[in-house]
């Protein structure tokens, strides 16, 4: 309790205005020692949680992104030729994934709260791994459409589920770096997918399957095997985590309690409606959609873009690695600094501007070398913005259920942008339409980020004024438990 009060005094913007507690009689030196010791303990527990949680969920998301984006690698490995995917057929195959993927994200996060994460997440993994494996049997355009619909349906719960899952373990100020680490698996998947496809397509003819069919088969089997193991190795919540000692568990629960300001953790439908009717949720949807359209375009079409620059299909697979690698490094670095300074919007604006420069290069330069540099800049700028946005969306929602629904809405509605991504790269070799549309969406994300920063700052100032005028502090948090974001003690991250 002492630490909680000291922390509030140290950072009044996070907790609102507070009156001094007369029961505290420590000297200044004792206060400093108490804070430093407590922060050291907290950082030690955070590192332990990182080691037990992040590698597992990062590999889990790597498999997910690999399975959804390998259609781009399969295309240039011969799928388009073998299945006669002329015209917009490939674009349709890429697009149908996103319809069920977007629609089932909110129900999935509700199921995650109703069931245990260690049951729900591995179960949907098994389902999409089986779908992915069976895609190797598709020998027609229609068959691929059906398979991609079911892949979108079964994968829908993973990304919002993991994002929500992390918010149940970490404070709002700590979560951006963790989301960045697990999201960086998407960039690794993009790089690793190219290398993997380069090797697997040499299995052409084995078992009577084409090389691109082996890409689907082997990657799907890997997902199923890891999903089965996940039933035994995934932890549910800090309260039940076996790797935490009693003292460590108490520290984690204390941090989460401070961060929640007494807001609810149980399921009630009114918290679902609070998220649905919150205008700030739709600001985040606008930002996320503006980012996801470039992200999915990069994942689905980078092999094609590089191939159209004049490189062979095999070399194009390998040359997709550097853009994703740079995006991975930038994602982790930006996530770290976003948490360090407890800022979200400014980092999104910077990332959008970097990606914007990359697409301007792609639009204006004709040489393969310059265009390739543009592709690297495009990925490096936009990938770090995604985890920062998700951390921002989570921190802008008070209470577990409201946060889970808001995150699912942001991710689900944002992922509808993948439909747009699927149809804009249709005029090779320079893809002027595609690059121009993405530039427009980057500015949508940038503008909504600026609007959100302004709105959140205004709300924080109004709440601080109310706390001062009405003498509201943490001792009265029970009065505002069911208000969510409207609680005068709740503060938005800028």
Short mmCIF file of N, CA and C in Angstrom, two decimals, residues 191-356:
data_model
loop_
_atom_site.label_atom_id
_atom_site.label_comp_id
_atom_site.label_asym_id
_atom_site.label_seq_id
_atom_site.Cartn_x
_atom_site.Cartn_y
_atom_site.Cartn_z
N UNK A 191 9.95 -12.63 -43.60
CA UNK A 191 11.30 -12.95 -44.04
C UNK A 191 11.51 -14.45 -44.12
N UNK A 192 11.11 -15.16 -43.05
CA UNK A 192 11.30 -16.60 -42.99
C UNK A 192 10.46 -17.31 -44.04
N UNK A 193 9.27 -16.73 -44.32
CA UNK A 193 8.40 -17.34 -45.33
C UNK A 193 9.05 -17.37 -46.70
N UNK A 194 9.78 -16.30 -47.04
CA UNK A 194 10.49 -16.29 -48.31
C UNK A 194 11.58 -17.33 -48.37
N UNK A 195 12.36 -17.45 -47.29
CA UNK A 195 13.43 -18.46 -47.24
C UNK A 195 12.85 -19.86 -47.28
N UNK A 196 11.78 -20.07 -46.51
CA UNK A 196 11.15 -21.39 -46.44
C UNK A 196 10.57 -21.79 -47.79
N UNK A 197 9.89 -20.83 -48.42
CA UNK A 197 9.30 -21.10 -49.74
C UNK A 197 10.37 -21.42 -50.77
N UNK A 198 11.50 -20.74 -50.67
CA UNK A 198 12.61 -20.98 -51.60
C UNK A 198 13.08 -22.43 -51.50
N UNK A 199 13.14 -22.95 -50.26
CA UNK A 199 13.57 -24.34 -50.09
C UNK A 199 12.49 -25.35 -50.43
N UNK A 200 11.25 -25.07 -49.97
CA UNK A 200 10.18 -26.05 -50.14
C UNK A 200 9.78 -26.23 -51.60
N UNK A 201 9.83 -25.16 -52.39
CA UNK A 201 9.38 -25.29 -53.77
C UNK A 201 10.27 -26.23 -54.59
N UNK A 202 11.45 -26.56 -54.05
CA UNK A 202 12.30 -27.54 -54.72
C UNK A 202 11.80 -28.97 -54.52
N UNK A 203 10.73 -29.15 -53.71
CA UNK A 203 10.11 -30.47 -53.53
C UNK A 203 9.11 -30.76 -54.65
N UNK A 204 9.10 -29.94 -55.66
CA UNK A 204 8.21 -30.10 -56.82
C UNK A 204 8.19 -31.55 -57.30
N UNK A 205 6.99 -32.14 -57.37
CA UNK A 205 6.82 -33.48 -57.91
C UNK A 205 6.83 -34.58 -56.87
N UNK A 206 7.36 -34.33 -55.68
CA UNK A 206 7.38 -35.36 -54.63
C UNK A 206 5.95 -35.64 -54.17
N UNK A 207 5.58 -36.91 -54.13
CA UNK A 207 4.24 -37.28 -53.71
C UNK A 207 3.16 -36.83 -54.67
N UNK A 208 3.54 -36.46 -55.88
CA UNK A 208 2.57 -35.99 -56.85
C UNK A 208 2.05 -34.59 -56.60
N UNK A 209 2.75 -33.83 -55.74
CA UNK A 209 2.32 -32.47 -55.41
C UNK A 209 3.27 -31.44 -56.03
N UNK A 210 2.72 -30.28 -56.36
CA UNK A 210 3.55 -29.17 -56.82
C UNK A 210 4.32 -28.59 -55.63
N UNK A 211 5.35 -27.81 -55.93
CA UNK A 211 6.12 -27.18 -54.87
C UNK A 211 5.28 -26.27 -53.99
N UNK A 212 4.36 -25.51 -54.60
CA UNK A 212 3.53 -24.59 -53.80
C UNK A 212 2.56 -25.35 -52.89
N UNK A 213 2.16 -26.57 -53.31
CA UNK A 213 1.29 -27.37 -52.44
C UNK A 213 2.04 -27.85 -51.20
N UNK A 214 3.33 -28.15 -51.38
CA UNK A 214 4.15 -28.55 -50.24
C UNK A 214 4.33 -27.40 -49.25
N UNK A 215 4.32 -26.15 -49.75
CA UNK A 215 4.40 -24.98 -48.85
C UNK A 215 3.22 -25.01 -47.88
N UNK A 216 2.00 -25.20 -48.42
CA UNK A 216 0.81 -25.26 -47.57
C UNK A 216 0.87 -26.45 -46.61
N UNK A 217 1.25 -27.61 -47.13
CA UNK A 217 1.22 -28.85 -46.36
C UNK A 217 2.17 -28.80 -45.16
N UNK A 218 3.43 -28.48 -45.39
CA UNK A 218 4.43 -28.53 -44.32
C UNK A 218 4.19 -27.43 -43.28
N UNK A 219 3.80 -26.25 -43.72
CA UNK A 219 3.56 -25.17 -42.77
C UNK A 219 2.30 -25.44 -41.94
N UNK A 220 1.30 -26.10 -42.54
CA UNK A 220 0.10 -26.46 -41.78
C UNK A 220 0.38 -27.52 -40.74
N UNK A 221 1.17 -28.51 -41.08
CA UNK A 221 1.52 -29.58 -40.14
C UNK A 221 2.28 -29.00 -38.94
N UNK A 222 3.20 -28.07 -39.21
CA UNK A 222 3.95 -27.44 -38.12
C UNK A 222 3.02 -26.73 -37.15
N UNK A 223 1.99 -26.08 -37.68
CA UNK A 223 1.02 -25.38 -36.82
C UNK A 223 0.25 -26.36 -35.94
N UNK A 224 -0.20 -27.47 -36.52
CA UNK A 224 -0.97 -28.46 -35.75
C UNK A 224 -0.12 -29.04 -34.61
N UNK A 225 1.13 -29.37 -34.90
CA UNK A 225 2.00 -29.96 -33.88
C UNK A 225 2.25 -28.97 -32.73
N UNK A 226 2.48 -27.71 -33.07
CA UNK A 226 2.72 -26.71 -32.03
C UNK A 226 1.45 -26.45 -31.23
N UNK A 227 0.30 -26.48 -31.90
CA UNK A 227 -0.97 -26.26 -31.21
C UNK A 227 -1.23 -27.33 -30.17
N UNK A 228 -0.94 -28.58 -30.50
CA UNK A 228 -1.14 -29.67 -29.55
C UNK A 228 -0.25 -29.47 -28.32
N UNK A 229 0.99 -29.05 -28.54
CA UNK A 229 1.89 -28.79 -27.42
C UNK A 229 1.39 -27.61 -26.58
N UNK A 230 0.71 -26.66 -27.21
CA UNK A 230 0.25 -25.46 -26.52
C UNK A 230 -0.77 -25.77 -25.43
N UNK A 231 -1.53 -26.84 -25.59
CA UNK A 231 -2.50 -27.21 -24.57
C UNK A 231 -1.82 -27.45 -23.21
N UNK A 232 -0.56 -27.86 -23.24
CA UNK A 232 0.15 -28.22 -22.02
C UNK A 232 1.08 -27.12 -21.51
N UNK A 233 1.44 -26.16 -22.36
CA UNK A 233 2.47 -25.20 -21.98
C UNK A 233 1.97 -23.76 -21.88
N UNK A 234 0.71 -23.49 -22.19
CA UNK A 234 0.23 -22.12 -22.14
C UNK A 234 -0.35 -21.80 -20.76
N UNK A 235 0.05 -20.65 -20.22
CA UNK A 235 -0.46 -20.20 -18.92
C UNK A 235 -1.72 -19.37 -19.13
N UNK A 236 -2.60 -19.39 -18.12
CA UNK A 236 -3.86 -18.66 -18.22
C UNK A 236 -3.73 -17.23 -17.72
N UNK A 237 -3.62 -17.07 -16.41
CA UNK A 237 -3.62 -15.75 -15.79
C UNK A 237 -2.54 -15.67 -14.71
N UNK A 238 -2.14 -14.46 -14.32
CA UNK A 238 -1.13 -14.34 -13.25
C UNK A 238 -1.54 -15.02 -11.96
N UNK A 239 -2.84 -15.01 -11.65
CA UNK A 239 -3.31 -15.61 -10.40
C UNK A 239 -3.02 -17.10 -10.33
N UNK A 240 -2.91 -17.76 -11.48
CA UNK A 240 -2.74 -19.22 -11.50
C UNK A 240 -1.42 -19.67 -12.13
N UNK A 241 -0.55 -18.72 -12.48
CA UNK A 241 0.69 -19.07 -13.18
C UNK A 241 1.65 -19.82 -12.25
N UNK A 242 2.02 -21.02 -12.63
CA UNK A 242 2.88 -21.85 -11.77
C UNK A 242 4.32 -21.35 -11.74
N UNK A 243 4.75 -20.57 -12.71
CA UNK A 243 6.15 -20.12 -12.72
C UNK A 243 6.38 -18.92 -11.79
N UNK A 244 5.32 -18.34 -11.25
CA UNK A 244 5.45 -17.22 -10.32
C UNK A 244 5.38 -17.72 -8.88
N UNK A 245 6.26 -17.20 -8.03
CA UNK A 245 6.17 -17.48 -6.60
C UNK A 245 5.04 -16.65 -6.01
N UNK A 246 4.70 -16.92 -4.75
CA UNK A 246 3.63 -16.17 -4.11
C UNK A 246 3.95 -14.68 -4.05
N UNK A 247 5.20 -14.34 -3.73
CA UNK A 247 5.60 -12.94 -3.66
C UNK A 247 5.54 -12.28 -5.03
N UNK A 248 6.01 -13.01 -6.06
CA UNK A 248 5.98 -12.46 -7.42
C UNK A 248 4.55 -12.27 -7.90
N UNK A 249 3.71 -13.23 -7.56
CA UNK A 249 2.29 -13.11 -7.96
C UNK A 249 1.65 -11.89 -7.29
N UNK A 250 2.00 -11.64 -6.04
CA UNK A 250 1.46 -10.49 -5.33
C UNK A 250 1.91 -9.18 -5.99
N UNK A 251 3.16 -9.14 -6.46
CA UNK A 251 3.68 -7.94 -7.12
C UNK A 251 2.93 -7.69 -8.42
N UNK A 252 2.72 -8.75 -9.22
CA UNK A 252 2.01 -8.61 -10.50
C UNK A 252 0.58 -8.13 -10.26
N UNK A 253 -0.11 -8.75 -9.31
CA UNK A 253 -1.49 -8.37 -9.04
C UNK A 253 -1.59 -6.95 -8.50
N UNK A 254 -0.58 -6.53 -7.74
CA UNK A 254 -0.56 -5.15 -7.24
C UNK A 254 -0.41 -4.16 -8.40
N UNK A 255 0.49 -4.47 -9.33
CA UNK A 255 0.68 -3.59 -10.49
C UNK A 255 -0.59 -3.48 -11.31
N UNK A 256 -1.24 -4.62 -11.53
CA UNK A 256 -2.46 -4.61 -12.32
C UNK A 256 -3.59 -3.87 -11.61
N UNK A 257 -3.65 -4.04 -10.28
CA UNK A 257 -4.67 -3.35 -9.51
C UNK A 257 -4.50 -1.85 -9.59
N UNK A 258 -3.24 -1.38 -9.46
CA UNK A 258 -2.96 0.05 -9.58
C UNK A 258 -3.37 0.56 -10.96
N UNK A 259 -3.08 -0.24 -11.98
CA UNK A 259 -3.32 0.19 -13.35
C UNK A 259 -4.80 0.24 -13.69
N UNK A 260 -5.60 -0.59 -13.03
CA UNK A 260 -7.03 -0.67 -13.36
C UNK A 260 -7.86 0.38 -12.64
N UNK A 261 -7.33 1.00 -11.60
CA UNK A 261 -8.06 2.02 -10.83
C UNK A 261 -9.41 1.49 -10.36
N UNK A 262 -9.47 0.22 -9.96
CA UNK A 262 -10.71 -0.35 -9.46
C UNK A 262 -11.74 -0.65 -10.52
N UNK A 263 -11.38 -0.58 -11.80
CA UNK A 263 -12.34 -0.85 -12.87
C UNK A 263 -12.61 -2.35 -12.98
N UNK A 264 -13.75 -2.75 -13.56
CA UNK A 264 -14.20 -4.14 -13.46
C UNK A 264 -13.39 -5.12 -14.30
N UNK A 265 -13.36 -6.37 -13.82
CA UNK A 265 -12.69 -7.45 -14.55
C UNK A 265 -13.67 -8.55 -14.95
N UNK A 266 -14.93 -8.44 -14.53
CA UNK A 266 -15.92 -9.49 -14.81
C UNK A 266 -16.63 -9.23 -16.13
N UNK A 267 -17.40 -10.25 -16.57
CA UNK A 267 -18.15 -10.13 -17.82
C UNK A 267 -19.57 -9.64 -17.54
N UNK A 268 -19.93 -8.52 -18.19
CA UNK A 268 -21.31 -8.04 -18.23
C UNK A 268 -21.53 -7.42 -19.60
N UNK A 269 -22.73 -7.58 -20.13
CA UNK A 269 -23.01 -7.07 -21.47
C UNK A 269 -22.90 -5.55 -21.56
N UNK A 270 -23.12 -4.86 -20.44
CA UNK A 270 -23.05 -3.40 -20.50
C UNK A 270 -21.63 -2.92 -20.82
N UNK A 271 -20.62 -3.71 -20.43
CA UNK A 271 -19.25 -3.33 -20.76
C UNK A 271 -18.97 -3.53 -22.25
N UNK A 272 -19.65 -4.52 -22.84
CA UNK A 272 -19.54 -4.72 -24.28
C UNK A 272 -20.12 -3.50 -25.01
N UNK A 273 -21.28 -3.02 -24.56
CA UNK A 273 -21.92 -1.88 -25.20
C UNK A 273 -21.14 -0.59 -24.96
N UNK A 274 -20.48 -0.49 -23.81
CA UNK A 274 -19.63 0.68 -23.57
C UNK A 274 -18.54 0.79 -24.64
N UNK A 275 -17.93 -0.35 -24.97
CA UNK A 275 -16.89 -0.35 -25.99
C UNK A 275 -17.45 -0.02 -27.36
N UNK A 276 -18.61 -0.60 -27.68
CA UNK A 276 -19.20 -0.41 -29.00
C UNK A 276 -19.62 1.04 -29.22
N UNK A 277 -20.06 1.72 -28.17
CA UNK A 277 -20.57 3.09 -28.32
C UNK A 277 -19.53 4.17 -28.04
N UNK A 278 -18.30 3.79 -27.76
CA UNK A 278 -17.25 4.76 -27.47
C UNK A 278 -16.65 5.31 -28.76
N UNK A 279 -16.72 6.62 -28.98
CA UNK A 279 -16.20 7.24 -30.21
C UNK A 279 -14.70 7.03 -30.35
N UNK A 280 -14.01 6.92 -29.21
CA UNK A 280 -12.55 6.74 -29.27
C UNK A 280 -12.17 5.38 -29.86
N UNK A 281 -13.05 4.39 -29.69
CA UNK A 281 -12.81 3.09 -30.31
C UNK A 281 -12.73 3.23 -31.82
N UNK A 282 -13.58 4.07 -32.39
CA UNK A 282 -13.62 4.24 -33.84
C UNK A 282 -12.46 5.10 -34.35
N UNK A 283 -11.93 5.97 -33.50
CA UNK A 283 -10.68 6.65 -33.85
C UNK A 283 -9.58 5.62 -34.05
N UNK A 284 -9.52 4.66 -33.12
CA UNK A 284 -8.50 3.62 -33.19
C UNK A 284 -8.72 2.70 -34.40
N UNK A 285 -9.99 2.46 -34.72
CA UNK A 285 -10.29 1.67 -35.92
C UNK A 285 -9.74 2.38 -37.15
N UNK A 286 -9.94 3.70 -37.24
CA UNK A 286 -9.43 4.47 -38.38
C UNK A 286 -7.92 4.39 -38.49
N UNK A 287 -7.23 4.51 -37.34
CA UNK A 287 -5.76 4.40 -37.36
C UNK A 287 -5.34 3.01 -37.81
N UNK A 288 -5.97 2.00 -37.22
CA UNK A 288 -5.54 0.62 -37.49
C UNK A 288 -5.82 0.21 -38.93
N UNK A 289 -6.96 0.62 -39.46
CA UNK A 289 -7.26 0.30 -40.86
C UNK A 289 -6.27 1.00 -41.79
N UNK A 290 -5.93 2.25 -41.46
CA UNK A 290 -4.94 2.97 -42.27
C UNK A 290 -3.58 2.32 -42.27
N UNK A 291 -3.28 1.56 -41.22
CA UNK A 291 -2.00 0.85 -41.14
C UNK A 291 -2.07 -0.55 -41.73
N UNK A 292 -3.20 -1.23 -41.49
CA UNK A 292 -3.32 -2.63 -41.93
C UNK A 292 -3.34 -2.78 -43.44
N UNK A 293 -3.90 -1.81 -44.14
CA UNK A 293 -3.92 -1.91 -45.61
C UNK A 293 -2.50 -1.95 -46.16
N UNK A 294 -1.59 -1.05 -45.73
CA UNK A 294 -0.19 -1.20 -46.16
C UNK A 294 0.47 -2.49 -45.68
N UNK A 295 0.20 -2.89 -44.42
CA UNK A 295 0.84 -4.10 -43.87
C UNK A 295 0.47 -5.33 -44.67
N UNK A 296 -0.82 -5.49 -44.96
CA UNK A 296 -1.25 -6.67 -45.72
C UNK A 296 -0.79 -6.60 -47.18
N UNK A 297 -0.76 -5.39 -47.73
CA UNK A 297 -0.25 -5.25 -49.10
C UNK A 297 1.20 -5.68 -49.17
N UNK A 298 1.98 -5.30 -48.16
CA UNK A 298 3.40 -5.71 -48.10
C UNK A 298 3.50 -7.23 -47.99
N UNK A 299 2.70 -7.83 -47.12
CA UNK A 299 2.76 -9.28 -46.92
C UNK A 299 2.32 -10.05 -48.16
N UNK A 300 1.24 -9.59 -48.80
CA UNK A 300 0.66 -10.33 -49.92
C UNK A 300 1.38 -10.08 -51.25
N UNK A 301 1.97 -8.89 -51.41
CA UNK A 301 2.45 -8.52 -52.73
C UNK A 301 3.94 -8.20 -52.83
N UNK A 302 4.66 -8.20 -51.69
CA UNK A 302 6.11 -7.95 -51.79
C UNK A 302 6.80 -8.94 -52.72
N UNK A 303 6.52 -10.25 -52.64
CA UNK A 303 7.16 -11.17 -53.60
C UNK A 303 6.85 -10.78 -55.06
N UNK A 304 5.60 -10.39 -55.32
CA UNK A 304 5.22 -10.01 -56.68
C UNK A 304 5.91 -8.72 -57.10
N UNK A 305 5.94 -7.72 -56.20
CA UNK A 305 6.58 -6.45 -56.52
C UNK A 305 8.06 -6.64 -56.83
N UNK A 306 8.75 -7.42 -55.99
CA UNK A 306 10.18 -7.67 -56.21
C UNK A 306 10.39 -8.44 -57.50
N UNK A 307 9.50 -9.39 -57.77
CA UNK A 307 9.59 -10.15 -59.01
C UNK A 307 9.44 -9.24 -60.22
N UNK A 308 8.52 -8.28 -60.13
CA UNK A 308 8.28 -7.35 -61.24
C UNK A 308 9.42 -6.34 -61.43
N UNK A 309 10.29 -6.21 -60.42
CA UNK A 309 11.45 -5.32 -60.56
C UNK A 309 12.50 -5.91 -61.49
N UNK A 310 12.28 -7.17 -61.88
CA UNK A 310 13.20 -7.78 -62.84
C UNK A 310 13.98 -8.96 -62.30
N UNK A 311 13.68 -9.36 -61.04
CA UNK A 311 14.39 -10.49 -60.45
C UNK A 311 13.64 -11.79 -60.74
N UNK A 312 14.37 -12.90 -60.76
CA UNK A 312 13.74 -14.20 -60.99
C UNK A 312 12.87 -14.56 -59.79
N UNK A 313 11.99 -15.54 -59.97
CA UNK A 313 11.08 -15.93 -58.89
C UNK A 313 11.86 -16.40 -57.67
N UNK A 314 12.91 -17.21 -57.90
CA UNK A 314 13.70 -17.73 -56.78
C UNK A 314 14.40 -16.58 -56.04
N UNK A 315 15.02 -15.66 -56.79
CA UNK A 315 15.68 -14.53 -56.15
C UNK A 315 14.68 -13.59 -55.49
N UNK A 316 13.49 -13.49 -56.06
CA UNK A 316 12.45 -12.65 -55.46
C UNK A 316 12.06 -13.17 -54.09
N UNK A 317 12.00 -14.51 -53.94
CA UNK A 317 11.70 -15.09 -52.63
C UNK A 317 12.75 -14.65 -51.61
N UNK A 318 14.03 -14.69 -52.00
CA UNK A 318 15.11 -14.33 -51.08
C UNK A 318 15.14 -12.82 -50.82
N UNK A 319 14.83 -12.02 -51.83
CA UNK A 319 14.91 -10.56 -51.68
C UNK A 319 13.72 -9.99 -50.90
N UNK A 320 12.74 -10.83 -50.54
CA UNK A 320 11.68 -10.35 -49.64
C UNK A 320 12.16 -10.30 -48.19
N UNK A 321 13.31 -10.90 -47.90
CA UNK A 321 13.78 -10.98 -46.52
C UNK A 321 14.17 -9.62 -45.94
N UNK A 322 15.04 -8.80 -46.59
CA UNK A 322 15.48 -7.54 -45.98
C UNK A 322 14.36 -6.57 -45.58
N UNK A 323 13.31 -6.34 -46.40
CA UNK A 323 12.25 -5.43 -45.93
C UNK A 323 11.60 -5.89 -44.63
N UNK A 324 11.34 -7.18 -44.52
CA UNK A 324 10.71 -7.70 -43.31
C UNK A 324 11.68 -7.67 -42.13
N UNK A 325 12.97 -7.94 -42.39
CA UNK A 325 13.96 -7.91 -41.31
C UNK A 325 14.07 -6.49 -40.74
N UNK A 326 14.14 -5.50 -41.60
CA UNK A 326 14.21 -4.10 -41.15
C UNK A 326 12.96 -3.71 -40.38
N UNK A 327 11.79 -4.18 -40.86
CA UNK A 327 10.55 -3.92 -40.15
C UNK A 327 10.55 -4.54 -38.77
N UNK A 328 11.13 -5.74 -38.64
CA UNK A 328 11.21 -6.44 -37.35
C UNK A 328 12.05 -5.65 -36.35
N UNK A 329 13.24 -5.23 -36.78
CA UNK A 329 14.14 -4.47 -35.89
C UNK A 329 13.48 -3.16 -35.46
N UNK A 330 12.89 -2.44 -36.43
CA UNK A 330 12.24 -1.17 -36.11
C UNK A 330 11.06 -1.36 -35.15
N UNK A 331 10.32 -2.46 -35.31
CA UNK A 331 9.17 -2.74 -34.46
C UNK A 331 9.58 -2.87 -33.00
N UNK A 332 10.65 -3.61 -32.74
CA UNK A 332 11.11 -3.83 -31.37
C UNK A 332 11.66 -2.53 -30.77
N UNK A 333 12.43 -1.78 -31.56
CA UNK A 333 13.02 -0.53 -31.07
C UNK A 333 11.94 0.50 -30.73
N UNK A 334 10.99 0.69 -31.65
CA UNK A 334 9.93 1.67 -31.43
C UNK A 334 9.04 1.26 -30.26
N UNK A 335 8.75 -0.03 -30.14
CA UNK A 335 7.95 -0.51 -29.01
C UNK A 335 8.62 -0.20 -27.68
N UNK A 336 9.94 -0.37 -27.63
CA UNK A 336 10.69 -0.08 -26.41
C UNK A 336 10.58 1.39 -26.02
N UNK A 337 10.82 2.28 -26.98
CA UNK A 337 10.79 3.70 -26.68
C UNK A 337 9.38 4.22 -26.42
N UNK A 338 8.39 3.58 -27.05
CA UNK A 338 7.01 3.97 -26.79
C UNK A 338 6.63 3.71 -25.34
N UNK A 339 7.07 2.56 -24.80
CA UNK A 339 6.82 2.26 -23.39
C UNK A 339 7.67 3.13 -22.48
N UNK A 340 8.93 3.36 -22.87
CA UNK A 340 9.84 4.14 -22.04
C UNK A 340 9.30 5.54 -21.78
N UNK A 341 8.78 6.17 -22.83
CA UNK A 341 8.26 7.53 -22.69
C UNK A 341 6.75 7.57 -22.47
N UNK A 342 6.11 6.37 -22.45
CA UNK A 342 4.67 6.26 -22.25
C UNK A 342 3.89 7.14 -23.23
N UNK A 343 4.32 7.10 -24.50
CA UNK A 343 3.68 7.85 -25.58
C UNK A 343 3.34 6.89 -26.71
N UNK A 344 2.23 7.16 -27.40
CA UNK A 344 1.79 6.30 -28.50
C UNK A 344 1.66 7.09 -29.81
N UNK A 345 0.83 8.12 -29.81
CA UNK A 345 0.54 8.87 -31.03
C UNK A 345 1.75 9.39 -31.77
N UNK A 346 2.72 10.03 -31.09
CA UNK A 346 3.88 10.56 -31.82
C UNK A 346 4.66 9.51 -32.58
N UNK A 347 4.77 8.30 -32.03
CA UNK A 347 5.52 7.25 -32.71
C UNK A 347 4.77 6.73 -33.94
N UNK A 348 3.44 6.74 -33.88
CA UNK A 348 2.65 6.35 -35.06
C UNK A 348 2.83 7.37 -36.17
N UNK A 349 2.80 8.64 -35.82
CA UNK A 349 2.98 9.70 -36.81
C UNK A 349 4.35 9.58 -37.49
N UNK A 350 5.40 9.35 -36.71
CA UNK A 350 6.76 9.22 -37.27
C UNK A 350 6.83 8.02 -38.21
N UNK A 351 6.27 6.88 -37.77
CA UNK A 351 6.31 5.67 -38.61
C UNK A 351 5.57 5.86 -39.92
N UNK A 352 4.41 6.51 -39.86
CA UNK A 352 3.63 6.76 -41.09
C UNK A 352 4.41 7.63 -42.06
N UNK A 353 5.13 8.61 -41.56
CA UNK A 353 5.89 9.51 -42.42
C UNK A 353 7.05 8.77 -43.09
N UNK A 354 7.71 7.87 -42.36
CA UNK A 354 8.80 7.08 -42.94
C UNK A 354 8.26 6.19 -44.06
N UNK A 355 7.13 5.52 -43.78
CA UNK A 355 6.53 4.65 -44.79
C UNK A 355 6.07 5.47 -46.00
N UNK A 356 5.53 6.65 -45.74
CA UNK A 356 5.11 7.55 -46.82
C UNK A 356 6.27 7.86 -47.76
#
